[in-house]
PDB file of C-alpha atoms in Angstrom:
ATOM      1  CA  UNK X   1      35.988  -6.206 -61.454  1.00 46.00           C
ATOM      2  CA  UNK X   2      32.251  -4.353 -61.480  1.00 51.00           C
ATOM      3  CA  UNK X   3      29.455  -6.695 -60.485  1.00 55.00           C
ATOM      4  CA  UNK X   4      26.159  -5.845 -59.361  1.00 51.00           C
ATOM      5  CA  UNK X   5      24.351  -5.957 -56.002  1.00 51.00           C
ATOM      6  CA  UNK X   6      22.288  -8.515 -55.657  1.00 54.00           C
ATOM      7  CA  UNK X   7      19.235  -6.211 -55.499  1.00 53.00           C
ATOM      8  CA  UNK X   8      20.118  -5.284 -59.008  1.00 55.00           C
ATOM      9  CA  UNK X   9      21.281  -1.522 -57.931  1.00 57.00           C
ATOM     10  CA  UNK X  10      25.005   0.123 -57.476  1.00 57.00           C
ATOM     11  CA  UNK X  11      27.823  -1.643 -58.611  1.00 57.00           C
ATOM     12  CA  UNK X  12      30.092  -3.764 -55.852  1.00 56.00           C
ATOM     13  CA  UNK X  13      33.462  -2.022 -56.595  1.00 59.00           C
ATOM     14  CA  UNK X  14      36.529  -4.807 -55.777  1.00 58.00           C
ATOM     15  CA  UNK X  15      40.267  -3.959 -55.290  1.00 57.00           C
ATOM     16  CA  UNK X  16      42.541  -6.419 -54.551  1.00 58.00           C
ATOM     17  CA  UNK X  17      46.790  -7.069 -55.245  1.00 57.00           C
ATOM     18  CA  UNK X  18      47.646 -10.271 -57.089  1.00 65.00           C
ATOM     19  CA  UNK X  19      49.202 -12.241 -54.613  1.00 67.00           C
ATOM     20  CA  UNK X  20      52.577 -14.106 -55.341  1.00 71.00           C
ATOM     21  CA  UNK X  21      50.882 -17.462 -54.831  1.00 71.00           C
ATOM     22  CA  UNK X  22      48.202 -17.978 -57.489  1.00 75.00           C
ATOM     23  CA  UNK X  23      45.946 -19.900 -54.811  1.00 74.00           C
ATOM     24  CA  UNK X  24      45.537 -17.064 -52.639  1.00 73.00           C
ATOM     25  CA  UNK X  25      44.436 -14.644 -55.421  1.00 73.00           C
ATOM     26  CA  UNK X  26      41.041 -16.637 -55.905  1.00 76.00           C
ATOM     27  CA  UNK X  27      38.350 -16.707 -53.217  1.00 75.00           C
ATOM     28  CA  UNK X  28      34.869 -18.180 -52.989  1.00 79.00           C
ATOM     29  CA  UNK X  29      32.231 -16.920 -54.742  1.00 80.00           C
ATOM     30  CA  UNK X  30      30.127 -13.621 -52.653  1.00 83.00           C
ATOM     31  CA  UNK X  31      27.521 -14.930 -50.474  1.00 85.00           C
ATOM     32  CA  UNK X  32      24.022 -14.242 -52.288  1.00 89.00           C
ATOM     33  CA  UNK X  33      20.227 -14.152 -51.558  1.00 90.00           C
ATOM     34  CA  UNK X  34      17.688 -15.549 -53.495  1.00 90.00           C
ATOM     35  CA  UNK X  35      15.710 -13.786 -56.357  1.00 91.00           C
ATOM     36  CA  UNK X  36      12.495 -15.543 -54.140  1.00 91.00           C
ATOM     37  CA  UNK X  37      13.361 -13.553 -51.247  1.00 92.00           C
ATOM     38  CA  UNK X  38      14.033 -10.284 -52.756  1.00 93.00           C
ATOM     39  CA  UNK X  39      10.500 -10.582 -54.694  1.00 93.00           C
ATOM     40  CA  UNK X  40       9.218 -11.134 -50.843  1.00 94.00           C
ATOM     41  CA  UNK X  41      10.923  -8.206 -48.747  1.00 93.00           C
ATOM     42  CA  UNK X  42       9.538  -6.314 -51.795  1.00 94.00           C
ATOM     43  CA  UNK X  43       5.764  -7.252 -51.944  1.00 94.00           C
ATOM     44  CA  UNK X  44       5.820  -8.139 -48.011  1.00 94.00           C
ATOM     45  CA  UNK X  45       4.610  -5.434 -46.661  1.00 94.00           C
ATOM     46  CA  UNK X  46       1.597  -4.894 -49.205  1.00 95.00           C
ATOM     47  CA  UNK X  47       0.434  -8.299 -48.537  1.00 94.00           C
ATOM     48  CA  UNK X  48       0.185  -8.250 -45.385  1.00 92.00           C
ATOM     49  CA  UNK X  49      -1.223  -4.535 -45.499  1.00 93.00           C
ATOM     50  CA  UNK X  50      -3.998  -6.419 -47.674  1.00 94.00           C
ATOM     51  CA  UNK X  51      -5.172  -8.904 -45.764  1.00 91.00           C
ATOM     52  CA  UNK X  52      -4.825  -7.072 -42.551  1.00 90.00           C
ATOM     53  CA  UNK X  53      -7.776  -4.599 -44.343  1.00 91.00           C
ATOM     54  CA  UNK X  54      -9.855  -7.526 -45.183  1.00 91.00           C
ATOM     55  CA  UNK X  55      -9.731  -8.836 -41.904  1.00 89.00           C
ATOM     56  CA  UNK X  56     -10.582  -7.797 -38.557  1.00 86.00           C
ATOM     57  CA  UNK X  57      -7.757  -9.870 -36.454  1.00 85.00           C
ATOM     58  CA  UNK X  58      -7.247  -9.312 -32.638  1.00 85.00           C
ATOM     59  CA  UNK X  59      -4.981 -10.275 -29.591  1.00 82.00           C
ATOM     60  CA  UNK X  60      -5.434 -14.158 -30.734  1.00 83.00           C
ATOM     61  CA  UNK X  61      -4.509 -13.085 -34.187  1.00 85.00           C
ATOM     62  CA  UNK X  62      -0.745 -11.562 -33.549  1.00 85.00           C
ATOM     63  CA  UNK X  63       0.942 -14.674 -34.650  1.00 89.00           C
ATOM     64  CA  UNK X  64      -0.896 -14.923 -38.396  1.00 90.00           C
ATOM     65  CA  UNK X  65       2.286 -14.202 -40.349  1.00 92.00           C
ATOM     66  CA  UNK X  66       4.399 -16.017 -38.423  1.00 93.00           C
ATOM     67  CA  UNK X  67       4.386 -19.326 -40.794  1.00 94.00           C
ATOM     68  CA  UNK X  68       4.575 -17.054 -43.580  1.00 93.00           C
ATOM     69  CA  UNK X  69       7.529 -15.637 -42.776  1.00 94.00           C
ATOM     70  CA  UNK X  70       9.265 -18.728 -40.829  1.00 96.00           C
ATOM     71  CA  UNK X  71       8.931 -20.446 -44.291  1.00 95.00           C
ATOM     72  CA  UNK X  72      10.356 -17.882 -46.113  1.00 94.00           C
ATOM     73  CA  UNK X  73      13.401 -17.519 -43.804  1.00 95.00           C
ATOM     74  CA  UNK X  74      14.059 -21.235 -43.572  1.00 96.00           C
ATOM     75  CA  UNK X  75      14.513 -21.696 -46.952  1.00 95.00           C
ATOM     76  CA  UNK X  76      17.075 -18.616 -47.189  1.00 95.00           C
ATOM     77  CA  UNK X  77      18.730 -20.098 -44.234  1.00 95.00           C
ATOM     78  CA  UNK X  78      18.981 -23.722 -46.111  1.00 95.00           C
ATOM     79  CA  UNK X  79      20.603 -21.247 -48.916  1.00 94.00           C
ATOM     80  CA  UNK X  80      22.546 -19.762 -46.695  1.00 93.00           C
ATOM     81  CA  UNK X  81      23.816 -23.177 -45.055  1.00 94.00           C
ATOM     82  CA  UNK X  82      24.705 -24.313 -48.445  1.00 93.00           C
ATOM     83  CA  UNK X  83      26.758 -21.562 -49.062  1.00 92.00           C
ATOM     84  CA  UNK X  84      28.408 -21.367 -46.202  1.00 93.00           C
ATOM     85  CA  UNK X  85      29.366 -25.367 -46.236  1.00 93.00           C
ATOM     86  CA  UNK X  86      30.760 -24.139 -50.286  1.00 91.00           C
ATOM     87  CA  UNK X  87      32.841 -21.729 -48.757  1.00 90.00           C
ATOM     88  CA  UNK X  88      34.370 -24.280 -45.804  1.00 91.00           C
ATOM     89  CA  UNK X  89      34.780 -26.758 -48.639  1.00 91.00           C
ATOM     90  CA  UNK X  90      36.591 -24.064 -51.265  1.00 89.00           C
ATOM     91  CA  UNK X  91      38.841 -22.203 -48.767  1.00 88.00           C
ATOM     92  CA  UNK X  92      40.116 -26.392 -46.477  1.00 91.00           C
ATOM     93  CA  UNK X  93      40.874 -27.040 -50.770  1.00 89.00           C
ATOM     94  CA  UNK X  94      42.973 -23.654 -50.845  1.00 86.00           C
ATOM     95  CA  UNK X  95      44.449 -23.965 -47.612  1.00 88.00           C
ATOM     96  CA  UNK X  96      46.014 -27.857 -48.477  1.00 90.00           C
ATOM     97  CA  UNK X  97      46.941 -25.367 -52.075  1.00 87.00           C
ATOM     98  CA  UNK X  98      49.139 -23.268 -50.216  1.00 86.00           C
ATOM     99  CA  UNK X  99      50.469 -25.522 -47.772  1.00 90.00           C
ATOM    100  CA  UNK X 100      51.712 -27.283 -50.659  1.00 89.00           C
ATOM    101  CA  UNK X 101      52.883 -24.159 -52.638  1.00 86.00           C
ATOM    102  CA  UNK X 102      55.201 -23.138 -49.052  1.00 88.00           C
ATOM    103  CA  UNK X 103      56.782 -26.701 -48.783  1.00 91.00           C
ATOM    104  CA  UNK X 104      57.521 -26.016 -52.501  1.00 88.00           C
ATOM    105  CA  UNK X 105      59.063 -22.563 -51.843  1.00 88.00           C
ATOM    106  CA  UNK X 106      60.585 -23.760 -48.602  1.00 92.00           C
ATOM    107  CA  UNK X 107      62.431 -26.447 -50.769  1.00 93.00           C
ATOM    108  CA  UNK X 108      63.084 -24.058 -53.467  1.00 91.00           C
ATOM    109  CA  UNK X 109      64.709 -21.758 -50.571  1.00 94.00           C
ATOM    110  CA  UNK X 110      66.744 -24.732 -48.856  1.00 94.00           C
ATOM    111  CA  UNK X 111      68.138 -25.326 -52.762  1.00 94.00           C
ATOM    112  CA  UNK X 112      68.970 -21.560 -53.101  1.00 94.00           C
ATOM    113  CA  UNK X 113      71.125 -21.656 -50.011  1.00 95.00           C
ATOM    114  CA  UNK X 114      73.430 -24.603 -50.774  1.00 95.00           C
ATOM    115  CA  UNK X 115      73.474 -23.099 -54.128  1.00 95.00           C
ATOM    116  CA  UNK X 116      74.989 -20.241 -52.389  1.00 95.00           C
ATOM    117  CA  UNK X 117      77.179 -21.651 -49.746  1.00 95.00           C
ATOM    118  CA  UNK X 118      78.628 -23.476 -52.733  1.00 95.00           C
ATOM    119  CA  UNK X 119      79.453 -20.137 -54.787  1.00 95.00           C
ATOM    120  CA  UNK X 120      80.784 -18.805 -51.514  1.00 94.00           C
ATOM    121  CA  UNK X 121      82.922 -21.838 -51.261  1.00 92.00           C
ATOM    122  CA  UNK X 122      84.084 -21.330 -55.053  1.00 92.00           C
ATOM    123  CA  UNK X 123      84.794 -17.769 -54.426  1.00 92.00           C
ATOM    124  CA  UNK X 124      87.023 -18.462 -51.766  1.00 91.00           C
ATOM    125  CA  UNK X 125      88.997 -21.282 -53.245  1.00 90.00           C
ATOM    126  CA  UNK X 126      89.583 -18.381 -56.155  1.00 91.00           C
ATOM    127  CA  UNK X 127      90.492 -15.692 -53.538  1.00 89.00           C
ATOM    128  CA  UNK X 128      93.004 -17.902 -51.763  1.00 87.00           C
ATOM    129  CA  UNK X 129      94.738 -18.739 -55.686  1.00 80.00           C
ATOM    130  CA  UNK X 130      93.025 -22.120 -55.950  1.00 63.00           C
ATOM    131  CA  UNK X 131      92.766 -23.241 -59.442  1.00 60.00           C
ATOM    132  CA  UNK X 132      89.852 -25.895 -58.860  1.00 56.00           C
ATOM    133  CA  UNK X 133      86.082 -25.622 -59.278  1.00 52.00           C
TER     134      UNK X 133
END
């Protein structure tokens, strides 16, 4: 599986083994960042080059980004939030998945064993010259 980087270079390279419960081979999707906070990191540092050259700020002036940028990080972090409550949501649904999947293959086990002990039991009725199944 080749899928991109969310900034559009490299490829993320994936290798995984299929595990024997189907549930377990999918997981939620790759945490992301938004296309409006790429555009940002990429044009931040010319804005703010900009207006520093148009304006003459001093010591009372240190904190003039600091909405900008609070914005911008509070709505990744809502993103991020979102995501994150996704992921809780898609791997509780998994986990009730495979809990059911292991009672099912712990019954399937506890069948295989009487199976067994019964076959045993056949075999030895045949060893000691019994003629009944």
């Amino acid at each position: 599986m080749k899928r991109r980087h969310p900034t559009g270079r490299g490829r993320i390279r994936s290798k995984y083994l299929d595990a024997f419960f189907n549930v377990l081979n999918y997981v939620p999707v790759d945490y992301g960042i938004s296309a409006s906070w790429l555009a940002y990191l990429r044009t931040a540092y010319a804005h703010y080059e900009y207006v520093l050259k148009r304006t003459a700020p001093d010591d009372l002036n240190a904190n003039m980004f600091d909405a900008e940028i609070e914005a911008h990080v509070a709505y990744e972090r809502r993103l991020a939030d979102e995501q994150k409550a996704n992921h809780f949501h898609v791997i509780r649904h998994h986990e009730r998945l495979v809990r059911g999947e292991l009672d099912r293959a712990v019954k399937l086990i506890s069948d295989l064993e009487s199976d067994l002990n019964s076959i045993d039991a056949m075999i030895e009725n045949l060893k000691k010259g019994g003629d009944q199944l």
